[in-house]
PDB file of C-alpha atoms in Angstrom:
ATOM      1  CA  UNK A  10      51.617  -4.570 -44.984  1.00 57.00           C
ATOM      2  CA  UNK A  11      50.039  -4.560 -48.502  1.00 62.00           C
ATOM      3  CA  UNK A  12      47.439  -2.540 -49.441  1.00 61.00           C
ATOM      4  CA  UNK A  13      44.845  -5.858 -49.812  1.00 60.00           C
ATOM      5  CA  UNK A  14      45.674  -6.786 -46.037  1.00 60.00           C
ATOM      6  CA  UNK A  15      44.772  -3.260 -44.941  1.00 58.00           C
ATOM      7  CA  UNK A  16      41.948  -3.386 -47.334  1.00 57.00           C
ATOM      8  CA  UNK A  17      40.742  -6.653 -45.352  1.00 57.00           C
ATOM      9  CA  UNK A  18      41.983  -5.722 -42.219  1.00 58.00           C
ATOM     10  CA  UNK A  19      39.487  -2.423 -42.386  1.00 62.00           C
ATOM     11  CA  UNK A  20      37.107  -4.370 -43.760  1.00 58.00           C
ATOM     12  CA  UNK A  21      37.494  -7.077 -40.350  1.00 60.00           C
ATOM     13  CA  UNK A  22      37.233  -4.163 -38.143  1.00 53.00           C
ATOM     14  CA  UNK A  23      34.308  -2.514 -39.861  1.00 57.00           C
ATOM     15  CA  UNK A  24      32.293  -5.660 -39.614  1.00 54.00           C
ATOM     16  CA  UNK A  25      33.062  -5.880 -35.902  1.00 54.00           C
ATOM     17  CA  UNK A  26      32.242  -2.023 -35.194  1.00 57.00           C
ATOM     18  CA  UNK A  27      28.311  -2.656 -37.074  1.00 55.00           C
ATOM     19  CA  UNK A  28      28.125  -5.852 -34.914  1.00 50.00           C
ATOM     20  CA  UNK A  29      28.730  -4.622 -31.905  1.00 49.00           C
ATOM     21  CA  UNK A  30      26.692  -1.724 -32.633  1.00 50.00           C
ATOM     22  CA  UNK A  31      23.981  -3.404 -33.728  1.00 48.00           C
ATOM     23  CA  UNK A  32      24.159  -5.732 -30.578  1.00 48.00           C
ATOM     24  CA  UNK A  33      24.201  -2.373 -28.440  1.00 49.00           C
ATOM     25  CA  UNK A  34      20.951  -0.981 -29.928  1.00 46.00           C
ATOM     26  CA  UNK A  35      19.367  -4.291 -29.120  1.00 40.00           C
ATOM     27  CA  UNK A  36      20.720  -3.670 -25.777  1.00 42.00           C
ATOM     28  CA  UNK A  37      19.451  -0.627 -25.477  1.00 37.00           C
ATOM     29  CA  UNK A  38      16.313  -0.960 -27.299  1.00 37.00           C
ATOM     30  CA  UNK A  39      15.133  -4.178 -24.925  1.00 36.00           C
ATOM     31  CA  UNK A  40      16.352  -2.494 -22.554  1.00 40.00           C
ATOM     32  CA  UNK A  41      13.811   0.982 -23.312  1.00 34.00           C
ATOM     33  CA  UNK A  42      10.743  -1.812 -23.506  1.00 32.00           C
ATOM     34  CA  UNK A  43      11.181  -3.376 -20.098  1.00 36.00           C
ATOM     35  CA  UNK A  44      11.478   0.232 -18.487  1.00 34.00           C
ATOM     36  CA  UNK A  45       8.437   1.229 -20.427  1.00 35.00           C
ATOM     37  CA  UNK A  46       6.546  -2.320 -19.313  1.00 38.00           C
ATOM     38  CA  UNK A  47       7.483  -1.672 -15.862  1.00 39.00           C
ATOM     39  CA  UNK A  48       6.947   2.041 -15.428  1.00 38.00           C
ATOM     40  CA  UNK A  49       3.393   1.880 -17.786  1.00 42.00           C
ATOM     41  CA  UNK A  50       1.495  -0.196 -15.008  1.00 49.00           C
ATOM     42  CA  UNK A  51       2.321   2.424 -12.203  1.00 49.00           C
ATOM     43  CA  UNK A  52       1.098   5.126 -14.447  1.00 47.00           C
ATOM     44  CA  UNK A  53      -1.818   3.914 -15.908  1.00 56.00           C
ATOM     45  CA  UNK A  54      -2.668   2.573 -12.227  1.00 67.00           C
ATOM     46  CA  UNK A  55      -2.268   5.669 -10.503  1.00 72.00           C
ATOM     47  CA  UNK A  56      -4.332   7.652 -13.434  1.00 88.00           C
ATOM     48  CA  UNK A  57      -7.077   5.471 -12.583  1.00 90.00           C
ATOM     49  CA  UNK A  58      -7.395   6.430  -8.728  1.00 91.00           C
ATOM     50  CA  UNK A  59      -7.000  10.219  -9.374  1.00 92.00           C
ATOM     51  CA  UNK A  60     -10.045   9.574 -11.296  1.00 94.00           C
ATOM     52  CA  UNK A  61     -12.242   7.197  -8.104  1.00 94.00           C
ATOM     53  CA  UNK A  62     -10.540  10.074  -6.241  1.00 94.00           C
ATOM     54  CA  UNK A  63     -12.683  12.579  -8.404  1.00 94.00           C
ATOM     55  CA  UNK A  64     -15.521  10.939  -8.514  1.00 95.00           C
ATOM     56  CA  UNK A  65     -15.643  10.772  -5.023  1.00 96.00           C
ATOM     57  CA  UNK A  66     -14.110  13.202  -2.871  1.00 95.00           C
ATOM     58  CA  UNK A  67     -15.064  16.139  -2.264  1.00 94.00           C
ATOM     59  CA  UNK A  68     -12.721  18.377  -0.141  1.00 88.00           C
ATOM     60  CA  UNK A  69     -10.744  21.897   0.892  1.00 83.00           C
ATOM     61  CA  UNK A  70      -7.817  22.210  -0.699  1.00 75.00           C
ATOM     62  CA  UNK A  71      -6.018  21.866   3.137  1.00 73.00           C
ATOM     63  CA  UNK A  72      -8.085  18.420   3.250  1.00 73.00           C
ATOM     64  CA  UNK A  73     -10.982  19.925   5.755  1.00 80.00           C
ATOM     65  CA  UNK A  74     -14.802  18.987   5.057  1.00 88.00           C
ATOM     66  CA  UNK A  75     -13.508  15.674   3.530  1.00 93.00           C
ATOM     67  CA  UNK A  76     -16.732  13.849   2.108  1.00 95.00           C
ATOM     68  CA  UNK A  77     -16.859  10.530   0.621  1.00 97.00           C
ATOM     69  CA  UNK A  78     -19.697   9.781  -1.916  1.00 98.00           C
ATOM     70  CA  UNK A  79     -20.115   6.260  -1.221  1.00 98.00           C
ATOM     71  CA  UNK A  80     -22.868   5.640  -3.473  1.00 98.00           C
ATOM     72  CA  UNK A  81     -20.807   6.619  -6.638  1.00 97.00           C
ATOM     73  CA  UNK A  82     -18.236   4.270  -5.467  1.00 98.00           C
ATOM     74  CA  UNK A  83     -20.599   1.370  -4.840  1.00 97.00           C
ATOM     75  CA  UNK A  84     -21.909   1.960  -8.338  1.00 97.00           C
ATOM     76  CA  UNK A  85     -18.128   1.510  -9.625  1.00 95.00           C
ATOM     77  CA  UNK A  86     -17.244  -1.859  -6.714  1.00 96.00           C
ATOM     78  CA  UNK A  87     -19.868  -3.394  -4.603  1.00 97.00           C
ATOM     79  CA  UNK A  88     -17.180  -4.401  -2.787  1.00 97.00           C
ATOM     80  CA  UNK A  89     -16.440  -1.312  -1.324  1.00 98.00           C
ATOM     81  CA  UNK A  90     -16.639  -0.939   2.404  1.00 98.00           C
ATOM     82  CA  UNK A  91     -14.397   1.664   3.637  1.00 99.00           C
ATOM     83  CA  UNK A  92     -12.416   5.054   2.637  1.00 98.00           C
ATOM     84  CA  UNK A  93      -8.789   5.228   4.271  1.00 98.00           C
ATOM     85  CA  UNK A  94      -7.141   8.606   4.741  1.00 97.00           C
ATOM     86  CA  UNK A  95      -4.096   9.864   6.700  1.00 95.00           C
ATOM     87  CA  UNK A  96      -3.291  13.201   7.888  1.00 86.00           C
ATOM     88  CA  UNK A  97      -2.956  15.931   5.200  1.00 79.00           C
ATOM     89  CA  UNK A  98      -0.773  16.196   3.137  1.00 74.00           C
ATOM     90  CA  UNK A  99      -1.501  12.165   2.598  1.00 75.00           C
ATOM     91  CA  UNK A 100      -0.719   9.993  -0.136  1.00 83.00           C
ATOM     92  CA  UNK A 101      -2.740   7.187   1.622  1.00 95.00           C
ATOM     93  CA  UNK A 102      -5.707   8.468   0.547  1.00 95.00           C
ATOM     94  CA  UNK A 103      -7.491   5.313  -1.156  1.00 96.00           C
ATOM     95  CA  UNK A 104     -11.023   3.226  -1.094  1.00 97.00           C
ATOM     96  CA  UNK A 105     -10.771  -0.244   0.823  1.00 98.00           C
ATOM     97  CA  UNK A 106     -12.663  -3.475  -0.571  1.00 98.00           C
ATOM     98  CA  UNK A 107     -13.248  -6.594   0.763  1.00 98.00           C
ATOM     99  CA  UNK A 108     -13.802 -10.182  -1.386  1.00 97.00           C
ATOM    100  CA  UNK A 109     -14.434 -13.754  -0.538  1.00 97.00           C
ATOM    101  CA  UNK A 110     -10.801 -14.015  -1.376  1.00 97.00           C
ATOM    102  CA  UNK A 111      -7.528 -11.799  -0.197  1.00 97.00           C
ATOM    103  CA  UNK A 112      -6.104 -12.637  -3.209  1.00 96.00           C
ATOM    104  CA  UNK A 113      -8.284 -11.676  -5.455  1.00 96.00           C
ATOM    105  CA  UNK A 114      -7.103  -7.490  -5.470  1.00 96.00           C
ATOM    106  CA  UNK A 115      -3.245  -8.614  -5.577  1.00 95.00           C
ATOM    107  CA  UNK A 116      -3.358  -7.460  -9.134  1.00 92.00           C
ATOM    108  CA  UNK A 117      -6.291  -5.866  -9.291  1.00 93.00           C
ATOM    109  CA  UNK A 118      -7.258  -2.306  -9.689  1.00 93.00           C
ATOM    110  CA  UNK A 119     -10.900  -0.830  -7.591  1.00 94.00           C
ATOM    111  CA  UNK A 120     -12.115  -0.802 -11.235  1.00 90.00           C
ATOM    112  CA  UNK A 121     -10.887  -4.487 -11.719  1.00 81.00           C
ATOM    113  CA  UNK A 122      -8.828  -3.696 -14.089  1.00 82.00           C
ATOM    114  CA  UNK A 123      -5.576  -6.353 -13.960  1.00 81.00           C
ATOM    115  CA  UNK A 124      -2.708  -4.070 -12.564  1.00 86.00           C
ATOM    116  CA  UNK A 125       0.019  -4.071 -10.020  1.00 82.00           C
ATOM    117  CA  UNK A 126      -1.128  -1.528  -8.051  1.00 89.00           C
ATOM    118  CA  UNK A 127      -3.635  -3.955  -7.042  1.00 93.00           C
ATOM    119  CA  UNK A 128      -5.899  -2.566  -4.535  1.00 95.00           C
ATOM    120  CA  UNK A 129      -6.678  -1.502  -0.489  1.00 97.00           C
ATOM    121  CA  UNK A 130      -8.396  -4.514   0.535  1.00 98.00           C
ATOM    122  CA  UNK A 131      -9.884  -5.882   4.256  1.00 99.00           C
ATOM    123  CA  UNK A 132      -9.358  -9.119   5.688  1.00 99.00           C
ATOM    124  CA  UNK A 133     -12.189 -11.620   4.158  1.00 98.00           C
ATOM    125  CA  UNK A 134     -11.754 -12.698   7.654  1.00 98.00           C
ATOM    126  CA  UNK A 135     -12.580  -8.934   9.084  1.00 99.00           C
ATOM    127  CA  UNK A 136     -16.641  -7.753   9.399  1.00 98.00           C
ATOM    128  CA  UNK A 137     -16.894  -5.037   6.764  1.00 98.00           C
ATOM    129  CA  UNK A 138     -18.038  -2.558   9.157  1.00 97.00           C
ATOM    130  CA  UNK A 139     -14.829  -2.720  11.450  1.00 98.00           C
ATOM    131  CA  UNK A 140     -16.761  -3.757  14.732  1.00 97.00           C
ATOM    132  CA  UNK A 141     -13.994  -6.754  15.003  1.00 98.00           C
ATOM    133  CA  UNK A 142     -11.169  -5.840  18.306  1.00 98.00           C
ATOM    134  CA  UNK A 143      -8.524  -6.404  15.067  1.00 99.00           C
ATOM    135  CA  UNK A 144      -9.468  -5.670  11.364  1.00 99.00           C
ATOM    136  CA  UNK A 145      -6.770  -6.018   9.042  1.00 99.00           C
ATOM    137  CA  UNK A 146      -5.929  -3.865   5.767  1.00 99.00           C
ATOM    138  CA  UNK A 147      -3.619  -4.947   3.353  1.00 98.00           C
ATOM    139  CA  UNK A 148      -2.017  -2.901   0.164  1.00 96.00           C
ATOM    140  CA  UNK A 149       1.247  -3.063  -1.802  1.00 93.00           C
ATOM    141  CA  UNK A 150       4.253  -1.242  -0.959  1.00 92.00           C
ATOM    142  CA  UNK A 151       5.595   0.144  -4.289  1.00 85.00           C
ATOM    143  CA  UNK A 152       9.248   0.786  -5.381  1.00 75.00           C
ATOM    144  CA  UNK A 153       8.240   3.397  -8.201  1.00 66.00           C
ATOM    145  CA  UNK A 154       5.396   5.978  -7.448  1.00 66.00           C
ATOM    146  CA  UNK A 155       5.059   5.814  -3.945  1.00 71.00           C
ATOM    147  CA  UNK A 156       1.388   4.703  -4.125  1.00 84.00           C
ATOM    148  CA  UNK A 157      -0.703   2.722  -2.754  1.00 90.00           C
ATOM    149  CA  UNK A 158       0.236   1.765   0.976  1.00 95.00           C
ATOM    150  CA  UNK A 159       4.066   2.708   0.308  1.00 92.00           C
ATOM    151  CA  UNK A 160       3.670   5.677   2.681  1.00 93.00           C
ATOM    152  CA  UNK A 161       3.735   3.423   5.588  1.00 96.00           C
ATOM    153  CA  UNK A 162       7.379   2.789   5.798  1.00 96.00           C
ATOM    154  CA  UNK A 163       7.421   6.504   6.606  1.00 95.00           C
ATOM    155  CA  UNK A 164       6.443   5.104  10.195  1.00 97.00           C
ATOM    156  CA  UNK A 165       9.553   3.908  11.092  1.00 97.00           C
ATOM    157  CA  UNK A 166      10.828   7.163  12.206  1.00 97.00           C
ATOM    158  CA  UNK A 167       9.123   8.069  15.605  1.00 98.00           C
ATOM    159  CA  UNK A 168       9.134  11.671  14.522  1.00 97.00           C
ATOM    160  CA  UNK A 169       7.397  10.800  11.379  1.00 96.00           C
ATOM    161  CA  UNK A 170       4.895   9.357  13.566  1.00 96.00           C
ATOM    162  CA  UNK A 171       4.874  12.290  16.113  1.00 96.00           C
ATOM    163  CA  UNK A 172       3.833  14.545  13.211  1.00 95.00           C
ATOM    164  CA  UNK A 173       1.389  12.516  11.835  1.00 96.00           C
ATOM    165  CA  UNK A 174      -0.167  10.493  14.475  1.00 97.00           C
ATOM    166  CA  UNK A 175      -4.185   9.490  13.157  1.00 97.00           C
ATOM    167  CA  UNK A 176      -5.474   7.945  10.231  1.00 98.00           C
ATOM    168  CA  UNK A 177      -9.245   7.783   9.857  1.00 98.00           C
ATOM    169  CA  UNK A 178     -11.694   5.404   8.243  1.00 98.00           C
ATOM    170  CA  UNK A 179     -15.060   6.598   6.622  1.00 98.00           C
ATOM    171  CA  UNK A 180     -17.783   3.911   6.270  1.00 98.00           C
ATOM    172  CA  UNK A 181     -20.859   4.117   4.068  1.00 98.00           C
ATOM    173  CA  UNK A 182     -22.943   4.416   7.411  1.00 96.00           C
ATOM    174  CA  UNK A 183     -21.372   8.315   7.506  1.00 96.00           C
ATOM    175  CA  UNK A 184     -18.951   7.881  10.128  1.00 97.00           C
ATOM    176  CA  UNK A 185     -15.857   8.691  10.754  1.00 97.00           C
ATOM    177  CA  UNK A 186     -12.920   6.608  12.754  1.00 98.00           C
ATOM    178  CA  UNK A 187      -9.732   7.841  14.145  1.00 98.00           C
ATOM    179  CA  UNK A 188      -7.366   5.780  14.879  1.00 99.00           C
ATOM    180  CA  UNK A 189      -4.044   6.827  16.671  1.00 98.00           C
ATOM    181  CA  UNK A 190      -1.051   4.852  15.577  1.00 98.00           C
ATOM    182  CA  UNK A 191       0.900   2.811  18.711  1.00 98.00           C
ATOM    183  CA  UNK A 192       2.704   0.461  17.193  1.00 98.00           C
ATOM    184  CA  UNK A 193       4.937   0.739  13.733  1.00 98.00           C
ATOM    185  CA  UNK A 194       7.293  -1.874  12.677  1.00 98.00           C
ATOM    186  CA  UNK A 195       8.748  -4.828  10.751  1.00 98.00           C
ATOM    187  CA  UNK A 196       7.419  -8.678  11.850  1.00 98.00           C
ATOM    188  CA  UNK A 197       7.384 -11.583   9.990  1.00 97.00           C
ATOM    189  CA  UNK A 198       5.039 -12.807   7.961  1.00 95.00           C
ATOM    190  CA  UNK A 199       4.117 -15.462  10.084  1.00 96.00           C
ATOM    191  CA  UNK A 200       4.397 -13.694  13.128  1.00 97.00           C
ATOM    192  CA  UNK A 201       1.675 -13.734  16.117  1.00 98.00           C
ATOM    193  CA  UNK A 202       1.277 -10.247  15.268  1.00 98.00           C
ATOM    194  CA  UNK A 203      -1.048 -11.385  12.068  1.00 98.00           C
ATOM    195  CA  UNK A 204      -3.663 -13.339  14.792  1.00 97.00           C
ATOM    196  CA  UNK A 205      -6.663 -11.834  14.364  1.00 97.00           C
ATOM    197  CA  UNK A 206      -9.475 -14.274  16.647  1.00 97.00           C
ATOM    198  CA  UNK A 207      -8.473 -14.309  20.613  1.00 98.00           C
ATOM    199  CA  UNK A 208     -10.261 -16.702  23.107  1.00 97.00           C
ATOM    200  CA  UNK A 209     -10.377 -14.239  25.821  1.00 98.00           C
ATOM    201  CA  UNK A 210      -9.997 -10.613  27.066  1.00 98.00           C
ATOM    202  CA  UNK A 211      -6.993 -12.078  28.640  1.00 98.00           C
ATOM    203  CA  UNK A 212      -5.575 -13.618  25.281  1.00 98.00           C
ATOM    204  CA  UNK A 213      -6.319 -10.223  23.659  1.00 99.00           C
ATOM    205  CA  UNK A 214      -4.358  -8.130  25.945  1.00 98.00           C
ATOM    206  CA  UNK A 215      -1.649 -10.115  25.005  1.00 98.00           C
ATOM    207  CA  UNK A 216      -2.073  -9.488  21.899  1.00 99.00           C
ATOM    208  CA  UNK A 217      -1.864  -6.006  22.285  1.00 99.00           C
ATOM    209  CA  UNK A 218       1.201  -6.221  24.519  1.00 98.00           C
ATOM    210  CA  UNK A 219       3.070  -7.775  21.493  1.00 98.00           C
ATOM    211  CA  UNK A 220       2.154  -5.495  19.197  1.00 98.00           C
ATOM    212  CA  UNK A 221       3.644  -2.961  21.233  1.00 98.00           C
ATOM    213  CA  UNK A 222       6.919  -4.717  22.019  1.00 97.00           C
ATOM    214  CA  UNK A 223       7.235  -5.035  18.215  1.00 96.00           C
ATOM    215  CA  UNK A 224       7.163  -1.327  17.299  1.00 98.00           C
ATOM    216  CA  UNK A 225      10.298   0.680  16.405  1.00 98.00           C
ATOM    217  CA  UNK A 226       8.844   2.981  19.444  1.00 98.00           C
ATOM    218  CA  UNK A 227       6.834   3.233  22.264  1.00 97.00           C
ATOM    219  CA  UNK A 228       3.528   5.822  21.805  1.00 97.00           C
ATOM    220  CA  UNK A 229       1.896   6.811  25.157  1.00 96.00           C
ATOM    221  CA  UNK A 230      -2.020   5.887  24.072  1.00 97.00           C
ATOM    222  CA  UNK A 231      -4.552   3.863  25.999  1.00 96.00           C
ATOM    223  CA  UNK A 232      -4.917   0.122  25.333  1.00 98.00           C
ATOM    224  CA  UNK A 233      -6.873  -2.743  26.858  1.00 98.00           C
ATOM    225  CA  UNK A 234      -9.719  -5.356  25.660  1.00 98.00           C
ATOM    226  CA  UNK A 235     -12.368  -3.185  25.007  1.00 98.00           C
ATOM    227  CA  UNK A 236      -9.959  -1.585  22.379  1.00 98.00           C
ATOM    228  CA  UNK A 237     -10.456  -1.541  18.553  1.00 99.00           C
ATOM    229  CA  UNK A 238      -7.883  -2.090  16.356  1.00 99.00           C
ATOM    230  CA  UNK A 239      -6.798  -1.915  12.055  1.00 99.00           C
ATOM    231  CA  UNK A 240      -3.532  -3.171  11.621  1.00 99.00           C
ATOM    232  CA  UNK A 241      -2.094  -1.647   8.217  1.00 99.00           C
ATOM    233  CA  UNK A 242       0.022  -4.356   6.410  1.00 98.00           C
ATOM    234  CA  UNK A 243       2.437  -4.144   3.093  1.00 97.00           C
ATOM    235  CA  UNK A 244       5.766  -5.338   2.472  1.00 95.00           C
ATOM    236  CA  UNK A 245       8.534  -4.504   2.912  1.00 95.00           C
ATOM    237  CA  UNK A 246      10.473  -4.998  -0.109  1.00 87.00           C
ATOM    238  CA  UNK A 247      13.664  -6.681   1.397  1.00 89.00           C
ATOM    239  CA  UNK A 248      12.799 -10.106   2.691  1.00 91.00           C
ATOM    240  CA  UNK A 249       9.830 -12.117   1.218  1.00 90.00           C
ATOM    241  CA  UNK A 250       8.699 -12.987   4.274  1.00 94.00           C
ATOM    242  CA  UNK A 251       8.936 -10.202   6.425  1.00 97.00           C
ATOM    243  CA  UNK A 252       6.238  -7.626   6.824  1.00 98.00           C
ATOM    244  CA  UNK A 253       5.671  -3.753   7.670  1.00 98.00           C
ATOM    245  CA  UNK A 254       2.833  -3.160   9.944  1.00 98.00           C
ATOM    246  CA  UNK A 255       1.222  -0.021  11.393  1.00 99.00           C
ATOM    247  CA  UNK A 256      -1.302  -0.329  13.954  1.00 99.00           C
ATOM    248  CA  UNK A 257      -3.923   2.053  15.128  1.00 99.00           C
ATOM    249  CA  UNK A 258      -6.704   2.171  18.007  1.00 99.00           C
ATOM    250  CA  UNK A 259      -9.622   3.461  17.767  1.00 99.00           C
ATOM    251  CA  UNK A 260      -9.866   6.815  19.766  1.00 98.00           C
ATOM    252  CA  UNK A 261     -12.907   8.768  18.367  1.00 98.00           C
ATOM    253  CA  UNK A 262     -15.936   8.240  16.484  1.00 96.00           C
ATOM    254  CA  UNK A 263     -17.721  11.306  14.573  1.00 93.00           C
TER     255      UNK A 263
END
């Protein structure tokens, strides 16, 4: 081979090796952004309720002599109407709102800032103050973070649910709700489960009777039509239209 055709040859492969380098920083480069675009969200989101969290908690560092300054919170949403907490050491630890419209905090932050953490919102169906038999809370289930109402899916073990068995609900009115979980599992999203008006005591037993068959396992608490209920709902992340719910009744009131 002359020395012209090497000459050409190298030159060929030269070109080739910048292309395909260049096209591999691209690569990588577009590749950087859309981590940084998805991760920035989650960070910025979760920065923003440590700070609600320090404006208005006050607590032991065990989680005893929990307080909720509701006024500070209804200075930063009017729409506030609840604080939800789960046994220590809890990552469900967030304020709930409630809006003329469930999709309003989707993608919205309790500081309305436009994020996909969204918010813990009630049913605009629900009464704020959670005298309903069935009040429903909704909040995302998140695949980088574990925020927001992600904790949930930790109820599908029965032991999980063994060692943490309450969640609790402050209201502005200083009380405190416990609710013991007896039902934890995945239903569709269209699923009878969801109903939330019932015609009768009857109809509502029912009710509660399906919720029960639905559950991963079976938790030996009290039930019948005087009982109060929050249903916890998020997603599950697998189907669209399926649906991981955690329900509590209501078994003391401080």
């Amino acid at each position: 081979m002359s020395k012209k055709k090497k000459q050409q040859k190298r030159a060929r492969f030269n070109v080739a090796s910048s292309v395909v380098l260049v096209v591999a920083v691209c690569v990588f480069v577009f590749s950087l952004y859309q981590l940084v675009s998805m991760l920035v969200p989650y960070y910025s989101g979760g920065k923003i309720y440590d700070e609600i969290k320090d404006l208005a908690i006050t607590a032991d560092e065990d989680g005893s002599g929990f307080q909720v300054d509701f006024d500070a919170l209804m200075k930063e949403n009017s729409d506030t109407v609840a604080w939800i907490r789960f046994d220590e050491p809890a990552i469900i630890s967030y304020p709930v709102v409630k809006s003329a419209d469930n999709n309003e905090y989707l993608t919205k932050t309790f500081t309305a800032n436009d994020n996909k953490l969204g918010a813990i919102f009630m049913d605009m169906r629900n009464s704020s103050d959670f005298s309903d038999r069935n009040t429903f809370i909704y909040g995302h289930h998140l695949n980088v973070g574990g925020e927001m109402f992600s904790e949930l899916l930790e109820y599908e073990s029965e032991s999980f649910c063994k060692d943490h068995p309450n969640f609790y609900i402050y209201t502005p009115d200083g009380h405190v709700r416990t609710y013991t979980v007896f039902s934890a599992g995945v239903v569709k999203d269209t699923a009878d489960n969801y109903k939330i008006e019932y015609a009768s005591d009857a109809e509502y037993e029912e009710y509660l009777k399906l919720c029960q068959d639905s559950s991963n396992y079976t938790v030996d608490v009290e039930l019948n039509a005087q009982s109060q209920i929050v249903s916890l709902s998020t997603c599950t992340n697998v189907r669209d239209d399926e649906r991981f719910l955690v329900q509590g009744v209501l078994t003391a009131t401080d």
